[in-house]
C-alpha cells in the first residue's frame, strides 16, 4: 500500500497508464489494406461483440458513411458524394465490408465506439486492374538495322492507361530493365534492342499486389540465328537497352533502371 501522498500519486499514475494500455485512451496504429478494384474488402472494427447501447461509427475522411445504433446498422448513401451508394455492409461486430471496390475508395477510414473510446484507423488502397502488356516489333528500328545485322531485333513492350506500376523486361528470372510509372499515363513503352534473341525474355507489368506477364515469342517478332551461326550473331556483343516513355506529360518522379548483359 502507498505510504504517503507522493506514493499515492505515483500509484494512481501507474494505474492510469495500465488502464490506457488496455485501449481506453490509446488509439490503434494505422493499419493498411490493399485490394484490386472490383473485389470486396472487409475493414475490421477491432470489436469482438457490440455491447448493449454501444454505438459504432465509420468515417471515410471526414464523412460519416455507416453506423450501428441500438443494434441497427445504417449506411449513408448520400455521404461522400454518394460514392458508396449500395456498396456498404456492416456485420454484428461492426466491421465494414465495401462491395465492388473502386479506385476512388482509396483513403483513410476510421471506426469509433461510443462506450470504449477506441478508434481503429485503416488506410485502404484500391489498385486498378492490370492489363496484360503487349510485346510488338519496333518496325522502324528493325528496318533501319536490317541491312547491317540480320540478327538485330528491336522490341517494344507497351501498357496503356496505367499508374503506380512498374513495367519491366525480364531475362529468365532476372530484371533486365524497368520503368516505374507514378501518374496516369496514356501509354508507357519500354524498348529493348538485342543482337541475339531467344524465348527467355518476358515483359511484366506489376503493382504491389498483382502482376501480368507477356512472354516473348521470338519466332513471330524477330529473326533468330541458326545454331551454327550463334557465335557470329551473339559472341562478344553486349545487349543494348533503350527506353522511351510516352505519357500525357513528362514526370520527374518516373524512375528508370537499366541493365546490360554480355553474351560470351
mmCIF file of C-alpha atoms in Angstrom:
data_model
loop_
_atom_site.group_PDB
_atom_site.id
_atom_site.type_symbol
_atom_site.label_atom_id
_atom_site.label_comp_id
_atom_site.label_asym_id
_atom_site.label_seq_id
_atom_site.Cartn_x
_atom_site.Cartn_y
_atom_site.Cartn_z
ATOM 1 C CA UNK A 1 0.000 0.000 0.000
ATOM 2 C CA UNK A 2 1.179 3.588 -0.587
ATOM 3 C CA UNK A 3 2.944 5.066 2.492
ATOM 4 C CA UNK A 4 2.429 8.769 1.752
ATOM 5 C CA UNK A 5 0.766 11.244 -0.614
ATOM 6 C CA UNK A 6 3.576 11.076 -3.163
ATOM 7 C CA UNK A 7 3.368 7.297 -3.207
ATOM 8 C CA UNK A 8 -0.394 7.563 -3.676
ATOM 9 C CA UNK A 9 0.047 9.905 -6.656
ATOM 10 C CA UNK A 10 2.519 7.506 -8.226
ATOM 11 C CA UNK A 11 0.168 4.576 -7.609
ATOM 12 C CA UNK A 12 -2.702 6.394 -9.314
ATOM 13 C CA UNK A 13 -0.438 7.385 -12.245
ATOM 14 C CA UNK A 14 0.652 3.763 -12.806
ATOM 15 C CA UNK A 15 -2.954 2.579 -12.681
ATOM 16 C CA UNK A 16 -3.964 5.163 -15.265
ATOM 17 C CA UNK A 17 -1.101 4.083 -17.541
ATOM 18 C CA UNK A 18 -2.132 0.442 -17.286
ATOM 19 C CA UNK A 19 -5.736 1.438 -17.938
ATOM 20 C CA UNK A 20 -4.728 3.355 -21.068
ATOM 21 C CA UNK A 21 -2.741 0.372 -22.337
ATOM 22 C CA UNK A 22 -5.944 -1.658 -22.233
ATOM 23 C CA UNK A 23 -7.258 0.552 -25.041
ATOM 24 C CA UNK A 24 -9.311 3.084 -23.115
ATOM 25 C CA UNK A 25 -7.324 6.134 -24.205
ATOM 26 C CA UNK A 26 -4.855 4.890 -26.813
ATOM 27 C CA UNK A 27 -5.916 4.606 -30.440
ATOM 28 C CA UNK A 28 -4.675 1.680 -32.522
ATOM 29 C CA UNK A 29 -1.899 2.302 -35.017
ATOM 30 C CA UNK A 30 -2.902 2.926 -38.616
ATOM 31 C CA UNK A 31 -3.352 -0.357 -40.476
ATOM 32 C CA UNK A 32 -3.013 -0.848 -44.226
ATOM 33 C CA UNK A 33 -5.255 -2.804 -46.590
ATOM 34 C CA UNK A 34 -4.847 -3.307 -50.345
ATOM 35 C CA UNK A 35 -7.247 -4.727 -52.912
ATOM 36 C CA UNK A 36 -7.809 -4.796 -56.670
ATOM 37 C CA UNK A 37 -10.787 -2.821 -57.951
ATOM 38 C CA UNK A 38 -13.934 -4.903 -58.324
ATOM 39 C CA UNK A 39 -13.093 -7.060 -55.314
ATOM 40 C CA UNK A 40 -14.779 -6.771 -51.919
ATOM 41 C CA UNK A 41 -12.749 -5.763 -48.875
ATOM 42 C CA UNK A 42 -13.587 -6.031 -45.165
ATOM 43 C CA UNK A 43 -12.318 -3.414 -42.724
ATOM 44 C CA UNK A 44 -12.022 -4.744 -39.175
ATOM 45 C CA UNK A 45 -13.621 -2.742 -36.387
ATOM 46 C CA UNK A 46 -11.429 -4.451 -33.718
ATOM 47 C CA UNK A 47 -14.633 -5.116 -31.770
ATOM 48 C CA UNK A 48 -15.424 -8.752 -30.959
ATOM 49 C CA UNK A 49 -19.027 -8.066 -29.970
ATOM 50 C CA UNK A 50 -21.110 -4.889 -29.890
ATOM 51 C CA UNK A 51 -22.356 -4.190 -26.389
ATOM 52 C CA UNK A 52 -25.880 -3.086 -25.491
ATOM 53 C CA UNK A 53 -26.415 0.625 -26.187
ATOM 54 C CA UNK A 54 -22.998 0.833 -27.880
ATOM 55 C CA UNK A 55 -22.762 2.977 -30.992
ATOM 56 C CA UNK A 56 -20.270 2.314 -33.788
ATOM 57 C CA UNK A 57 -19.413 4.898 -36.451
ATOM 58 C CA UNK A 58 -17.374 4.554 -39.634
ATOM 59 C CA UNK A 59 -15.929 7.584 -41.398
ATOM 60 C CA UNK A 60 -14.210 7.991 -44.751
ATOM 61 C CA UNK A 61 -12.043 11.048 -44.190
ATOM 62 C CA UNK A 62 -14.457 13.474 -42.526
ATOM 63 C CA UNK A 63 -17.608 11.855 -43.970
ATOM 64 C CA UNK A 64 -19.812 9.610 -41.833
ATOM 65 C CA UNK A 65 -20.588 6.648 -44.098
ATOM 66 C CA UNK A 66 -22.017 3.928 -41.791
ATOM 67 C CA UNK A 67 -23.060 3.371 -38.194
ATOM 68 C CA UNK A 68 -24.580 0.923 -35.723
ATOM 69 C CA UNK A 69 -27.016 2.413 -33.208
ATOM 70 C CA UNK A 70 -29.320 0.444 -30.906
ATOM 71 C CA UNK A 71 -28.144 -2.731 -32.688
ATOM 72 C CA UNK A 72 -29.374 -1.376 -36.018
ATOM 73 C CA UNK A 73 -26.904 -0.795 -38.841
ATOM 74 C CA UNK A 74 -27.227 2.032 -41.317
ATOM 75 C CA UNK A 75 -25.224 3.248 -44.299
ATOM 76 C CA UNK A 76 -25.387 6.847 -45.511
ATOM 77 C CA UNK A 77 -25.719 6.625 -49.281
ATOM 78 C CA UNK A 78 -25.636 10.373 -49.796
ATOM 79 C CA UNK A 79 -22.411 10.871 -47.856
ATOM 80 C CA UNK A 80 -19.039 11.388 -49.590
ATOM 81 C CA UNK A 81 -20.826 12.495 -52.779
ATOM 82 C CA UNK A 82 -22.690 9.187 -52.903
ATOM 83 C CA UNK A 83 -19.620 7.190 -53.888
ATOM 84 C CA UNK A 84 -20.534 4.249 -51.619
ATOM 85 C CA UNK A 85 -24.210 4.041 -52.571
ATOM 86 C CA UNK A 86 -25.465 0.453 -52.138
ATOM 87 C CA UNK A 87 -21.949 -0.922 -51.568
ATOM 88 C CA UNK A 88 -21.560 -0.959 -47.757
ATOM 89 C CA UNK A 89 -22.415 -3.721 -45.278
ATOM 90 C CA UNK A 90 -21.906 -3.929 -41.501
ATOM 91 C CA UNK A 91 -21.723 -7.209 -39.572
ATOM 92 C CA UNK A 92 -22.504 -7.997 -35.910
ATOM 93 C CA UNK A 93 -19.024 -6.839 -34.792
ATOM 94 C CA UNK A 94 -19.297 -3.500 -36.584
ATOM 95 C CA UNK A 95 -16.769 -4.476 -39.264
ATOM 96 C CA UNK A 96 -17.373 -2.763 -42.601
ATOM 97 C CA UNK A 97 -17.396 -4.502 -45.973
ATOM 98 C CA UNK A 98 -17.051 -2.499 -49.186
ATOM 99 C CA UNK A 99 -18.535 -4.350 -52.170
ATOM 100 C CA UNK A 100 -17.257 -3.920 -55.732
ATOM 101 C CA UNK A 101 -14.405 -1.656 -54.654
ATOM 102 C CA UNK A 102 -13.291 1.267 -56.823
ATOM 103 C CA UNK A 103 -10.041 3.183 -57.052
ATOM 104 C CA UNK A 104 -11.885 6.225 -55.659
ATOM 105 C CA UNK A 105 -12.458 4.242 -52.442
ATOM 106 C CA UNK A 106 -8.772 4.628 -51.573
ATOM 107 C CA UNK A 107 -8.227 6.687 -48.442
ATOM 108 C CA UNK A 108 -8.340 6.761 -44.657
ATOM 109 C CA UNK A 109 -11.169 5.012 -42.772
ATOM 110 C CA UNK A 110 -11.780 5.408 -39.028
ATOM 111 C CA UNK A 111 -14.121 3.482 -36.742
ATOM 112 C CA UNK A 112 -15.079 4.716 -33.290
ATOM 113 C CA UNK A 113 -17.019 3.217 -30.400
ATOM 114 C CA UNK A 114 -19.127 5.286 -28.028
ATOM 115 C CA UNK A 115 -18.645 3.050 -24.989
ATOM 116 C CA UNK A 116 -14.986 2.057 -25.379
ATOM 117 C CA UNK A 117 -13.478 5.285 -26.693
ATOM 118 C CA UNK A 118 -11.309 3.276 -29.043
ATOM 119 C CA UNK A 119 -10.509 4.135 -32.627
ATOM 120 C CA UNK A 120 -9.289 1.874 -35.398
ATOM 121 C CA UNK A 121 -7.781 3.613 -38.432
ATOM 122 C CA UNK A 122 -7.252 1.866 -41.763
ATOM 123 C CA UNK A 123 -5.516 3.193 -44.853
ATOM 124 C CA UNK A 124 -7.131 1.476 -47.845
ATOM 125 C CA UNK A 125 -5.530 1.370 -51.299
ATOM 126 C CA UNK A 126 -7.594 0.129 -54.242
ATOM 127 C CA UNK A 127 -5.427 -0.644 -57.275
ATOM 128 C CA UNK A 128 -6.724 -0.567 -60.836
ATOM 129 C CA UNK A 129 -6.894 -3.842 -62.728
ATOM 130 C CA UNK A 130 -3.718 -4.512 -64.651
ATOM 131 C CA UNK A 131 -3.844 -5.062 -68.411
ATOM 132 C CA UNK A 132 -1.621 -7.699 -69.973
ATOM 133 C CA UNK A 133 1.360 -5.875 -71.515
ATOM 134 C CA UNK A 134 1.766 -6.132 -75.288
ATOM 135 C CA UNK A 135 5.067 -7.009 -76.981
ATOM 136 C CA UNK A 136 5.487 -5.837 -80.557
ATOM 137 C CA UNK A 137 8.250 -5.278 -83.061
ATOM 138 C CA UNK A 138 9.708 -1.788 -83.284
ATOM 139 C CA UNK A 139 9.428 -1.884 -87.070
ATOM 140 C CA UNK A 140 11.199 1.423 -87.781
ATOM 141 C CA UNK A 141 14.297 0.342 -85.895
ATOM 142 C CA UNK A 142 14.225 -3.158 -87.318
ATOM 143 C CA UNK A 143 14.024 -1.925 -90.916
ATOM 144 C CA UNK A 144 16.875 0.563 -90.442
ATOM 145 C CA UNK A 145 19.131 -2.068 -88.897
ATOM 146 C CA UNK A 146 18.238 -4.919 -91.242
ATOM 147 C CA UNK A 147 20.957 -4.069 -93.739
ATOM 148 C CA UNK A 148 23.720 -4.005 -91.104
ATOM 149 C CA UNK A 149 22.721 -7.009 -88.998
ATOM 150 C CA UNK A 150 20.067 -9.545 -89.833
ATOM 151 C CA UNK A 151 20.172 -10.868 -86.249
ATOM 152 C CA UNK A 152 19.458 -7.499 -84.632
ATOM 153 C CA UNK A 153 15.979 -7.054 -83.212
ATOM 154 C CA UNK A 154 14.216 -4.103 -81.598
ATOM 155 C CA UNK A 155 11.165 -4.791 -79.437
ATOM 156 C CA UNK A 156 8.726 -2.649 -77.506
ATOM 157 C CA UNK A 157 6.573 -3.652 -74.539
ATOM 158 C CA UNK A 158 3.554 -1.410 -74.018
ATOM 159 C CA UNK A 159 0.858 -0.798 -71.405
ATOM 160 C CA UNK A 160 -1.947 1.756 -71.682
ATOM 161 C CA UNK A 161 -3.840 3.786 -69.059
ATOM 162 C CA UNK A 162 -1.754 2.676 -66.084
ATOM 163 C CA UNK A 163 -0.475 4.376 -62.939
ATOM 164 C CA UNK A 164 1.553 3.386 -59.874
ATOM 165 C CA UNK A 165 3.008 0.405 -61.711
ATOM 166 C CA UNK A 166 6.368 -0.946 -62.830
ATOM 167 C CA UNK A 167 6.945 -2.123 -66.407
ATOM 168 C CA UNK A 168 9.925 -4.474 -66.733
ATOM 169 C CA UNK A 169 11.791 -6.657 -69.197
ATOM 170 C CA UNK A 170 12.972 -9.940 -67.703
ATOM 171 C CA UNK A 171 15.522 -12.427 -68.977
ATOM 172 C CA UNK A 172 14.608 -15.599 -67.189
ATOM 173 C CA UNK A 173 14.071 -14.589 -63.560
ATOM 174 C CA UNK A 174 16.363 -11.555 -63.687
ATOM 175 C CA UNK A 175 15.222 -7.975 -64.283
ATOM 176 C CA UNK A 176 16.819 -6.710 -67.469
ATOM 177 C CA UNK A 177 15.362 -3.185 -67.499
ATOM 178 C CA UNK A 178 12.406 -1.434 -65.893
ATOM 179 C CA UNK A 179 10.493 1.819 -65.569
ATOM 180 C CA UNK A 180 8.214 2.987 -62.765
ATOM 181 C CA UNK A 181 5.135 4.969 -63.762
ATOM 182 C CA UNK A 182 3.759 7.141 -60.946
ATOM 183 C CA UNK A 183 0.984 9.188 -62.532
ATOM 184 C CA UNK A 184 -1.657 8.105 -65.013
ATOM 185 C CA UNK A 185 -0.034 7.536 -68.394
ATOM 186 C CA UNK A 186 -1.932 7.180 -71.656
ATOM 187 C CA UNK A 187 0.776 4.816 -72.888
ATOM 188 C CA UNK A 188 4.063 3.574 -71.474
ATOM 189 C CA UNK A 189 6.650 1.949 -73.747
ATOM 190 C CA UNK A 190 9.769 0.042 -72.770
ATOM 191 C CA UNK A 191 12.103 -0.642 -75.717
ATOM 192 C CA UNK A 192 14.619 -3.436 -75.945
ATOM 193 C CA UNK A 193 17.278 -3.785 -78.653
ATOM 194 C CA UNK A 194 19.070 -7.127 -78.831
ATOM 195 C CA UNK A 195 21.742 -8.648 -81.008
ATOM 196 C CA UNK A 196 20.716 -12.141 -80.014
ATOM 197 C CA UNK A 197 17.138 -13.188 -79.216
ATOM 198 C CA UNK A 198 15.694 -16.264 -77.543
ATOM 199 C CA UNK A 199 12.492 -17.256 -75.752
ATOM 200 C CA UNK A 200 13.813 -16.440 -72.270
ATOM 201 C CA UNK A 201 12.606 -12.818 -72.404
ATOM 202 C CA UNK A 202 9.303 -11.633 -70.954
ATOM 203 C CA UNK A 203 7.635 -8.326 -70.119
ATOM 204 C CA UNK A 204 5.971 -7.875 -66.721
ATOM 205 C CA UNK A 205 3.559 -5.172 -65.541
ATOM 206 C CA UNK A 206 3.096 -5.113 -61.773
ATOM 207 C CA UNK A 207 1.862 -3.153 -58.790
ATOM 208 C CA UNK A 208 2.413 -4.072 -55.111
ATOM 209 C CA UNK A 209 -0.268 -6.800 -55.118
ATOM 210 C CA UNK A 210 -0.653 -8.080 -58.705
ATOM 211 C CA UNK A 211 1.315 -8.699 -61.894
ATOM 212 C CA UNK A 212 0.660 -9.503 -65.548
ATOM 213 C CA UNK A 213 3.243 -11.220 -67.758
ATOM 214 C CA UNK A 214 3.687 -11.452 -71.515
ATOM 215 C CA UNK A 215 6.295 -13.891 -72.839
ATOM 216 C CA UNK A 216 8.286 -13.130 -75.977
ATOM 217 C CA UNK A 217 7.644 -15.341 -78.982
ATOM 218 C CA UNK A 218 10.776 -14.551 -80.959
ATOM 219 C CA UNK A 219 9.778 -16.657 -83.960
ATOM 220 C CA UNK A 220 6.952 -14.210 -84.681
ATOM 221 C CA UNK A 221 8.729 -10.937 -83.973
ATOM 222 C CA UNK A 222 12.443 -11.418 -84.594
ATOM 223 C CA UNK A 223 14.877 -13.207 -86.849
ATOM 224 C CA UNK A 224 16.747 -15.866 -84.864
ATOM 225 C CA UNK A 225 20.191 -17.233 -85.544
ATOM 226 C CA UNK A 226 20.727 -20.797 -86.651
ATOM 227 C CA UNK A 227 22.678 -22.887 -84.182
ATOM 228 C CA UNK A 228 25.824 -22.832 -86.326
ATOM 229 C CA UNK A 229 25.681 -19.026 -86.543
ATOM 230 C CA UNK A 230 25.071 -18.366 -82.852
ATOM 231 C CA UNK A 231 28.671 -17.388 -82.146
ATOM 232 C CA UNK A 232 28.685 -14.999 -85.082
ATOM 233 C CA UNK A 233 25.395 -13.442 -84.005
ATOM 234 C CA UNK A 234 25.885 -13.253 -80.276
ATOM 235 C CA UNK A 235 29.543 -13.586 -79.437
ATOM 236 C CA UNK A 236 31.111 -10.670 -77.568
ATOM 237 C CA UNK A 237 28.086 -8.452 -78.277
ATOM 238 C CA UNK A 238 26.560 -6.526 -75.461
ATOM 239 C CA UNK A 239 22.790 -6.128 -75.489
ATOM 240 C CA UNK A 240 21.709 -2.522 -75.668
ATOM 241 C CA UNK A 241 18.613 -1.255 -73.913
ATOM 242 C CA UNK A 242 16.825 1.864 -74.882
ATOM 243 C CA UNK A 243 13.865 3.350 -73.183
ATOM 244 C CA UNK A 244 11.016 5.556 -74.391
ATOM 245 C CA UNK A 245 8.151 6.693 -72.221
ATOM 246 C CA UNK A 246 5.080 8.149 -73.937
ATOM 247 C CA UNK A 247 2.914 9.827 -71.325
ATOM 248 C CA UNK A 248 0.446 12.643 -71.007
ATOM 249 C CA UNK A 249 3.380 14.829 -69.886
ATOM 250 C CA UNK A 250 6.914 14.176 -68.579
ATOM 251 C CA UNK A 251 7.222 13.303 -64.914
ATOM 252 C CA UNK A 252 10.415 13.883 -62.954
ATOM 253 C CA UNK A 253 9.497 11.181 -60.484
ATOM 254 C CA UNK A 254 9.431 8.435 -63.111
ATOM 255 C CA UNK A 255 12.493 6.297 -62.446
ATOM 256 C CA UNK A 256 14.375 4.224 -64.977
ATOM 257 C CA UNK A 257 16.597 1.232 -64.298
ATOM 258 C CA UNK A 258 18.974 -0.031 -66.974
ATOM 259 C CA UNK A 259 20.959 -3.262 -67.193
ATOM 260 C CA UNK A 260 23.291 -4.773 -69.766
ATOM 261 C CA UNK A 261 24.041 -8.433 -70.460
ATOM 262 C CA UNK A 262 27.223 -9.504 -72.218
ATOM 263 C CA UNK A 263 26.952 -12.657 -74.275
ATOM 264 C CA UNK A 264 30.192 -14.641 -74.456
#
